[in-house]
PDB file of N, CA and C in Angstrom:
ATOM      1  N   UNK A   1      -0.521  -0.754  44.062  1.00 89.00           N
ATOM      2  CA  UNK A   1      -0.304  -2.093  43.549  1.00 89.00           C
ATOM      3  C   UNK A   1      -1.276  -2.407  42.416  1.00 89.00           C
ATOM      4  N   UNK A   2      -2.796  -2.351  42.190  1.00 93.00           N
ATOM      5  CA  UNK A   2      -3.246  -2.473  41.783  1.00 93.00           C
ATOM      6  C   UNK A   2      -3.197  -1.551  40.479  1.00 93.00           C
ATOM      7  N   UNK A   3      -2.793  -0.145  40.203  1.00 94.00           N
ATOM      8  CA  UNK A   3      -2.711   0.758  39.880  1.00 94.00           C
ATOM      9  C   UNK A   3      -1.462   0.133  38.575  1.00 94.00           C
ATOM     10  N   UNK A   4      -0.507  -0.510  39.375  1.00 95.00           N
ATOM     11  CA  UNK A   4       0.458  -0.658  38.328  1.00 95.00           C
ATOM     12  C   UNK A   4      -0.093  -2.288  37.478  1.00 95.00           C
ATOM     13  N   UNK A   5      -0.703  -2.886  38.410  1.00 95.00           N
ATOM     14  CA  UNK A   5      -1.554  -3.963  37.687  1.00 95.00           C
ATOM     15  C   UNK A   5      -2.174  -3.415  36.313  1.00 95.00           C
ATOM     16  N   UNK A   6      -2.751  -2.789  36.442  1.00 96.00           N
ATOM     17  CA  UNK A   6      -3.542  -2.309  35.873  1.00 96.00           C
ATOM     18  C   UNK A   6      -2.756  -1.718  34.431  1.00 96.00           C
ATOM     19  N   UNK A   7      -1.580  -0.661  34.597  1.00 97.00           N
ATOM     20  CA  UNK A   7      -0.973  -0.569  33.659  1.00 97.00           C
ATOM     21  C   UNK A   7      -0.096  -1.513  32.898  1.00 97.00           C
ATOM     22  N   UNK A   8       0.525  -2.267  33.610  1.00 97.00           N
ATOM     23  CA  UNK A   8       1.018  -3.634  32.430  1.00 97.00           C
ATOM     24  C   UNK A   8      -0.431  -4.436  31.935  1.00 97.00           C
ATOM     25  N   UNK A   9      -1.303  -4.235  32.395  1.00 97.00           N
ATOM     26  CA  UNK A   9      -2.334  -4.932  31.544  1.00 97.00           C
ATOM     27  C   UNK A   9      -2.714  -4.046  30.162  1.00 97.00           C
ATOM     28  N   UNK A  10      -2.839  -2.694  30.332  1.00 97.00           N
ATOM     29  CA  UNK A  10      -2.969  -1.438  28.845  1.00 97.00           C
ATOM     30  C   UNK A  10      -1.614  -1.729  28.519  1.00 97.00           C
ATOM     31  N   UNK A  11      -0.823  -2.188  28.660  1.00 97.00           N
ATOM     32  CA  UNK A  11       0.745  -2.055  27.933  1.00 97.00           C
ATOM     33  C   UNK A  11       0.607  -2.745  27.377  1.00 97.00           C
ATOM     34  N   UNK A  12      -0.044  -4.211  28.070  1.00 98.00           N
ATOM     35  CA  UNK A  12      -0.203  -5.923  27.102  1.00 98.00           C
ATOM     36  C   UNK A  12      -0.947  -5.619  25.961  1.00 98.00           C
ATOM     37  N   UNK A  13      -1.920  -5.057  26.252  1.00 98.00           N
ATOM     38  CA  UNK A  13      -3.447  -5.552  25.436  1.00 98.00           C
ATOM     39  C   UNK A  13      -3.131  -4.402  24.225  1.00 98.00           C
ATOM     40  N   UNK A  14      -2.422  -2.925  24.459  1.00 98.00           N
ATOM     41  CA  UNK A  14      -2.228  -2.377  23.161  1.00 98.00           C
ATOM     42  C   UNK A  14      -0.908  -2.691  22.709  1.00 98.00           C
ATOM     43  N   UNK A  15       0.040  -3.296  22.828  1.00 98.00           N
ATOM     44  CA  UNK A  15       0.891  -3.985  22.416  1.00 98.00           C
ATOM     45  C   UNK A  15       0.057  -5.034  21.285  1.00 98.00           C
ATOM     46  N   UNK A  16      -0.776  -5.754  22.106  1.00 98.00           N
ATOM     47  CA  UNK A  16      -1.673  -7.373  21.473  1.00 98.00           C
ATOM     48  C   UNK A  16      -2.142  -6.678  19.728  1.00 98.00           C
ATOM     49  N   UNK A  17      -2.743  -5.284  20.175  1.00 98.00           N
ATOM     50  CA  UNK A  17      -3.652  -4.802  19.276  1.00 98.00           C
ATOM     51  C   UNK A  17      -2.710  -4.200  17.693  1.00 98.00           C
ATOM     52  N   UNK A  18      -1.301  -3.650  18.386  1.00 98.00           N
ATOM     53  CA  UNK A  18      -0.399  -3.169  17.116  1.00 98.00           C
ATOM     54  C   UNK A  18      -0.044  -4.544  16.601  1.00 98.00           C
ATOM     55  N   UNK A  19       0.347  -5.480  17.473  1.00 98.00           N
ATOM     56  CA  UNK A  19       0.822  -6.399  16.539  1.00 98.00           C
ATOM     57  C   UNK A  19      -0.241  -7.458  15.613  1.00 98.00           C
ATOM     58  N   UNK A  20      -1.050  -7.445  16.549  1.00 97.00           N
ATOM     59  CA  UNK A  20      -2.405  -8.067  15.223  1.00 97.00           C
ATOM     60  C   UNK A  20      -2.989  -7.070  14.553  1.00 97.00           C
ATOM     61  N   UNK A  21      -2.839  -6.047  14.492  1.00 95.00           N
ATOM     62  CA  UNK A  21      -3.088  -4.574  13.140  1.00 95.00           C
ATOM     63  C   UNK A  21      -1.886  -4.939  12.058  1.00 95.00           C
ATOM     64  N   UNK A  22      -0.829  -4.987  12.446  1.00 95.00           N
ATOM     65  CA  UNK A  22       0.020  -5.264  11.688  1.00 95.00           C
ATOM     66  C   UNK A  22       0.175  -6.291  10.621  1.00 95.00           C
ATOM     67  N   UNK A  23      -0.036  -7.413  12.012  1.00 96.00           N
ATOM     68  CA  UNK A  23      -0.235  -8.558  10.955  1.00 96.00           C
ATOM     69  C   UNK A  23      -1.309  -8.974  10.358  1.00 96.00           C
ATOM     70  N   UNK A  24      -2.420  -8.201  10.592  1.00 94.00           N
ATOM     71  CA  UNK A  24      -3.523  -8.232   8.988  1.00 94.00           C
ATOM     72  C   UNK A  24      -3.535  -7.254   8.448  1.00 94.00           C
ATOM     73  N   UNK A  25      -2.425  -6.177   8.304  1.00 91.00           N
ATOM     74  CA  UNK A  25      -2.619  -5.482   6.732  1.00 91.00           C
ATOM     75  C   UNK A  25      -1.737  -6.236   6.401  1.00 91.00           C
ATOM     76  N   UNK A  26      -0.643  -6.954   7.147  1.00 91.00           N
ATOM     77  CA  UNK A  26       0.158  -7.567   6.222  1.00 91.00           C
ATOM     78  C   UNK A  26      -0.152  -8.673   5.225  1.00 91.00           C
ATOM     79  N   UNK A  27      -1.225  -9.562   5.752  1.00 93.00           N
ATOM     80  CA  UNK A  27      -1.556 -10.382   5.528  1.00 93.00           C
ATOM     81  C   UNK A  27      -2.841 -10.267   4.098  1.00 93.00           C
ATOM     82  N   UNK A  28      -3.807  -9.094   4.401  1.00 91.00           N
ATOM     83  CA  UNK A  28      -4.391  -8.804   3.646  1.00 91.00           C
ATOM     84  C   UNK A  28      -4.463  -7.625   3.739  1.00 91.00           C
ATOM     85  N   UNK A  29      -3.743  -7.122   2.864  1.00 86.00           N
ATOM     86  CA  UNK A  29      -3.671  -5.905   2.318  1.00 86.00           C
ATOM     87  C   UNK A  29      -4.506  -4.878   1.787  1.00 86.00           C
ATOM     88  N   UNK A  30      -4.883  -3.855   2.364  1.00 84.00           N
ATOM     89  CA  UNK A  30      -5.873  -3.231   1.641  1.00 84.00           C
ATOM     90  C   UNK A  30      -5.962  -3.183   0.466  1.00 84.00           C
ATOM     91  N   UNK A  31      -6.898  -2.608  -0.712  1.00 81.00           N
ATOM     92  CA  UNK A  31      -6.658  -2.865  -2.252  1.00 81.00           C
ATOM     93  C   UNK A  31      -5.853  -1.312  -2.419  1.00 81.00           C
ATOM     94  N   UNK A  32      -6.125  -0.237  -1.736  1.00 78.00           N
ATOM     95  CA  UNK A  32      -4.863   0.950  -1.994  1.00 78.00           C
ATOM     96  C   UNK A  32      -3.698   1.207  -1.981  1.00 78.00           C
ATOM     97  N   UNK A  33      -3.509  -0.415  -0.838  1.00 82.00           N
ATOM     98  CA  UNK A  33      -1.890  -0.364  -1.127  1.00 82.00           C
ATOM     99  C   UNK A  33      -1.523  -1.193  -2.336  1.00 82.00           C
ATOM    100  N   UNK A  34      -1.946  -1.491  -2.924  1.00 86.00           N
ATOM    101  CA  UNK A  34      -2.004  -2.768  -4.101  1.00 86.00           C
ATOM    102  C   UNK A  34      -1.819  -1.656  -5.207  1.00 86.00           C
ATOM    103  N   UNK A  35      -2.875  -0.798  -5.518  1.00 87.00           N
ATOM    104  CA  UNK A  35      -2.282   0.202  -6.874  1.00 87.00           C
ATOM    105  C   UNK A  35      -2.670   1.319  -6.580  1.00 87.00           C
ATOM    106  N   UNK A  36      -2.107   2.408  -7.589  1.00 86.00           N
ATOM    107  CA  UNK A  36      -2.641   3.458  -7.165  1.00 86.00           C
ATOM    108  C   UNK A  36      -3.991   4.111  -7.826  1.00 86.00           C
ATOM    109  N   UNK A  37      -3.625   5.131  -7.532  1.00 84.00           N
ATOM    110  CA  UNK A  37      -5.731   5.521  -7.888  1.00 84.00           C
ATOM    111  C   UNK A  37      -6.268   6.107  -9.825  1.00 84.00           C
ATOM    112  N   UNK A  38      -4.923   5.131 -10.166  1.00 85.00           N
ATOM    113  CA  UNK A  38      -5.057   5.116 -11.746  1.00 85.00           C
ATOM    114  C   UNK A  38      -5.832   3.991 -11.651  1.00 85.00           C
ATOM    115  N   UNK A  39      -5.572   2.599 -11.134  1.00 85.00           N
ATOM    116  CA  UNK A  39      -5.538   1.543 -10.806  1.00 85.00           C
ATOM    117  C   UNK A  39      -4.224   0.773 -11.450  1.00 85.00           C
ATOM    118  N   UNK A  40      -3.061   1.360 -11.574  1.00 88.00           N
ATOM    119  CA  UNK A  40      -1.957   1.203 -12.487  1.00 88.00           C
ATOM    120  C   UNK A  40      -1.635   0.221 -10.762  1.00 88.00           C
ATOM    121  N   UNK A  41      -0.786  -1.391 -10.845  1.00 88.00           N
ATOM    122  CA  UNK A  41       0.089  -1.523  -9.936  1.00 88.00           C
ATOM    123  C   UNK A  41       1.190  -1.072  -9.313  1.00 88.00           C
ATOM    124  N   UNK A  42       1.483  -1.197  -8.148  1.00 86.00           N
ATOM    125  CA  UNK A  42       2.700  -0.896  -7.965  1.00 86.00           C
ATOM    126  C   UNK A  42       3.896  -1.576  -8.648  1.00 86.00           C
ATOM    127  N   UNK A  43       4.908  -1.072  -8.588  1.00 87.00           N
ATOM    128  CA  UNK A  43       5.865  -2.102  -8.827  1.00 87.00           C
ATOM    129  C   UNK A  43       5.831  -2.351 -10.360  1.00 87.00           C
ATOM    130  N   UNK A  44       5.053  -1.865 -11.077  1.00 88.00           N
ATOM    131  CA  UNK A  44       4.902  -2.397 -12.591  1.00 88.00           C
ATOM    132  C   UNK A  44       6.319  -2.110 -13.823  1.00 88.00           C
ATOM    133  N   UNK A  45       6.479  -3.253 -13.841  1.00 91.00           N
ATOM    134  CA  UNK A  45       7.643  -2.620 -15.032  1.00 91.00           C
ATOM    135  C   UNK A  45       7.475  -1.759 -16.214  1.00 91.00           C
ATOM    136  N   UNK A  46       8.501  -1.358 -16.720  1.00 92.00           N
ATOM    137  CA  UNK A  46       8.018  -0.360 -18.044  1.00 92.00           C
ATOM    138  C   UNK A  46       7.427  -1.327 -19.065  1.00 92.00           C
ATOM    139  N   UNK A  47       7.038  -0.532 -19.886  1.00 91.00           N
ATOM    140  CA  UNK A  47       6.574  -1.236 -21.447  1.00 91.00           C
ATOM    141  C   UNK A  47       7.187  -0.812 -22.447  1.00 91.00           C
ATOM    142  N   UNK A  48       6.826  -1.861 -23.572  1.00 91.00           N
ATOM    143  CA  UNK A  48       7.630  -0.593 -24.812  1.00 91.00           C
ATOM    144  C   UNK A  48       6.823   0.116 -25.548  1.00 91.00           C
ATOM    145  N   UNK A  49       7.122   1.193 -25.888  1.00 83.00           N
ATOM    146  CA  UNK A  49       6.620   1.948 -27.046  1.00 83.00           C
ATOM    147  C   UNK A  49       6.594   1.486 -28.111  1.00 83.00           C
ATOM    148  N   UNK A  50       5.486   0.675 -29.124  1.00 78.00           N
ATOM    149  CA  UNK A  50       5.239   0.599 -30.294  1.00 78.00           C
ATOM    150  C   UNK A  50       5.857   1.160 -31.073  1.00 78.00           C
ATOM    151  N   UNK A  51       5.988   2.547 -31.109  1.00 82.00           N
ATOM    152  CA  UNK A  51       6.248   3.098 -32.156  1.00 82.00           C
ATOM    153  C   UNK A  51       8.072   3.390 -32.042  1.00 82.00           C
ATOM    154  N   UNK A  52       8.439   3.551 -30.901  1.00 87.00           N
ATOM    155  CA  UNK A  52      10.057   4.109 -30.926  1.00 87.00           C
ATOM    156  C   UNK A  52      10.332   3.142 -30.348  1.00 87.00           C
ATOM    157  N   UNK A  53       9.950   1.824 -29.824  1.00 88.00           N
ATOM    158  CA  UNK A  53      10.817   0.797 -29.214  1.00 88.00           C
ATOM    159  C   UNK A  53      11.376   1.296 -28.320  1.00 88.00           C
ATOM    160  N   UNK A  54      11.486   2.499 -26.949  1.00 91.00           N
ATOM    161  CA  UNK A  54      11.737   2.603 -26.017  1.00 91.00           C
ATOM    162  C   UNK A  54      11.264   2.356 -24.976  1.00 91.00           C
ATOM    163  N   UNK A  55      11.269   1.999 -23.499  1.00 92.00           N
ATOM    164  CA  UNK A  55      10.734   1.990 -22.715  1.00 92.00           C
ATOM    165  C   UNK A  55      10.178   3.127 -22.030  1.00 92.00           C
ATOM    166  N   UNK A  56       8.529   3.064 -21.571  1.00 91.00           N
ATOM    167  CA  UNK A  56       7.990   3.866 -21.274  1.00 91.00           C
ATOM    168  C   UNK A  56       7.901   3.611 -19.499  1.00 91.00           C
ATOM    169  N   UNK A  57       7.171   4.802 -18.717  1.00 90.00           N
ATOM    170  CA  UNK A  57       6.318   3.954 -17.649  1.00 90.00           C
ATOM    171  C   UNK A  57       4.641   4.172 -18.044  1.00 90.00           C
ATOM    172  N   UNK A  58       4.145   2.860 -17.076  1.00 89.00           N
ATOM    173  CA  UNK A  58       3.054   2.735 -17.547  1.00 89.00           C
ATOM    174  C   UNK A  58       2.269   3.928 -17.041  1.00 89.00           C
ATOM    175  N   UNK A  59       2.689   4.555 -15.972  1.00 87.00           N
ATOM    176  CA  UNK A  59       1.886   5.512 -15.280  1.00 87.00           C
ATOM    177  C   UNK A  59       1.689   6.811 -16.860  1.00 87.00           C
ATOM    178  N   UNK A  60       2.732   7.152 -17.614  1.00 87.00           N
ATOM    179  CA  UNK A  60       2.667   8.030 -18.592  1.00 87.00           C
ATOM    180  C   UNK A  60       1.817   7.540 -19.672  1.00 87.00           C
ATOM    181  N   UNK A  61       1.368   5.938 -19.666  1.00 85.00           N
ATOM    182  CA  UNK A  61       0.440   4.882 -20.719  1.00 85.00           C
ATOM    183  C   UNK A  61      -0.833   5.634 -20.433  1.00 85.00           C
ATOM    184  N   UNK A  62      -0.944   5.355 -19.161  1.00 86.00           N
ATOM    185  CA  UNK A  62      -2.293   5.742 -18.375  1.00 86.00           C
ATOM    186  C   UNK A  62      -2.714   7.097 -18.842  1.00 86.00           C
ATOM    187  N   UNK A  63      -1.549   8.161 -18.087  1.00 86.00           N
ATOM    188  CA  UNK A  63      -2.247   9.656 -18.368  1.00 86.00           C
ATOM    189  C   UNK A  63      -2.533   9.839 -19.975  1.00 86.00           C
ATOM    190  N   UNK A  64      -1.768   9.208 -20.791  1.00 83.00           N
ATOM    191  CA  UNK A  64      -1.722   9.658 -22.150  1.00 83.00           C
ATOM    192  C   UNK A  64      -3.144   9.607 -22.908  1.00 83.00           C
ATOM    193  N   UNK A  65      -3.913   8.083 -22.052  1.00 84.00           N
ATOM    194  CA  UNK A  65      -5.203   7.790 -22.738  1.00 84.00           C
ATOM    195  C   UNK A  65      -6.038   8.600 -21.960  1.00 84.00           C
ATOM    196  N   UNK A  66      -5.516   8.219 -20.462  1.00 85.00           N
ATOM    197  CA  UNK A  66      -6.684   9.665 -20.090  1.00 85.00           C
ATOM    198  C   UNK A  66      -7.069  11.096 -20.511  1.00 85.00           C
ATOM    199  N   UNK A  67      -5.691  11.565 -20.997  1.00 81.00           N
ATOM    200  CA  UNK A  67      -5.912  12.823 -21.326  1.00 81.00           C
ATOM    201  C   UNK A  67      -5.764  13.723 -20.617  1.00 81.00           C
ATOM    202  N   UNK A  68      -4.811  13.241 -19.404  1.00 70.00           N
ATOM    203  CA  UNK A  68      -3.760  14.390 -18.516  1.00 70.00           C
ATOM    204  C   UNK A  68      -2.710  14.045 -18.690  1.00 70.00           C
ATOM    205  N   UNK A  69      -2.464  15.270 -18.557  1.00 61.00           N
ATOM    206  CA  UNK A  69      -0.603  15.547 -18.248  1.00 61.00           C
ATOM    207  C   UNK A  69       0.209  14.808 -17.573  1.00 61.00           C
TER     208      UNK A  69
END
């Protein structure tokens, strides 16, 4: 009796623990999920190219000044 007491109480309390993990990355988000390790955002729309008026992505903006591939 006590035995199964005991297990709906570890069922409650790590249940308690995923759902308040959850709801503070949701809430505050780490900064890695925010951009990546260019520091380019996620989600960022293209830009245009100055020179050919096409759309680029920014991730190719990034490497270009960095000086990788």
């Amino acid at each position: 009796m006590i035995a199964r007491l005991l297990m709906h109480f570890l069922v409650a309390l790590s249940a308690m623990i995923v759902v308040a993990g959850l709801a503070y990355v949701y809430v505050k988000p780490p900064e890695s999920m925010r951009v990546d390790r260019d520091g380019v955002p996620y989600f960022t729309p293209p830009v245009v190219n100055p020179m050919t008026g096409e759309a680029i992505l920014v991730e190719q903006l990034v490497k270009h000044y960095k000086g990788g591939r």
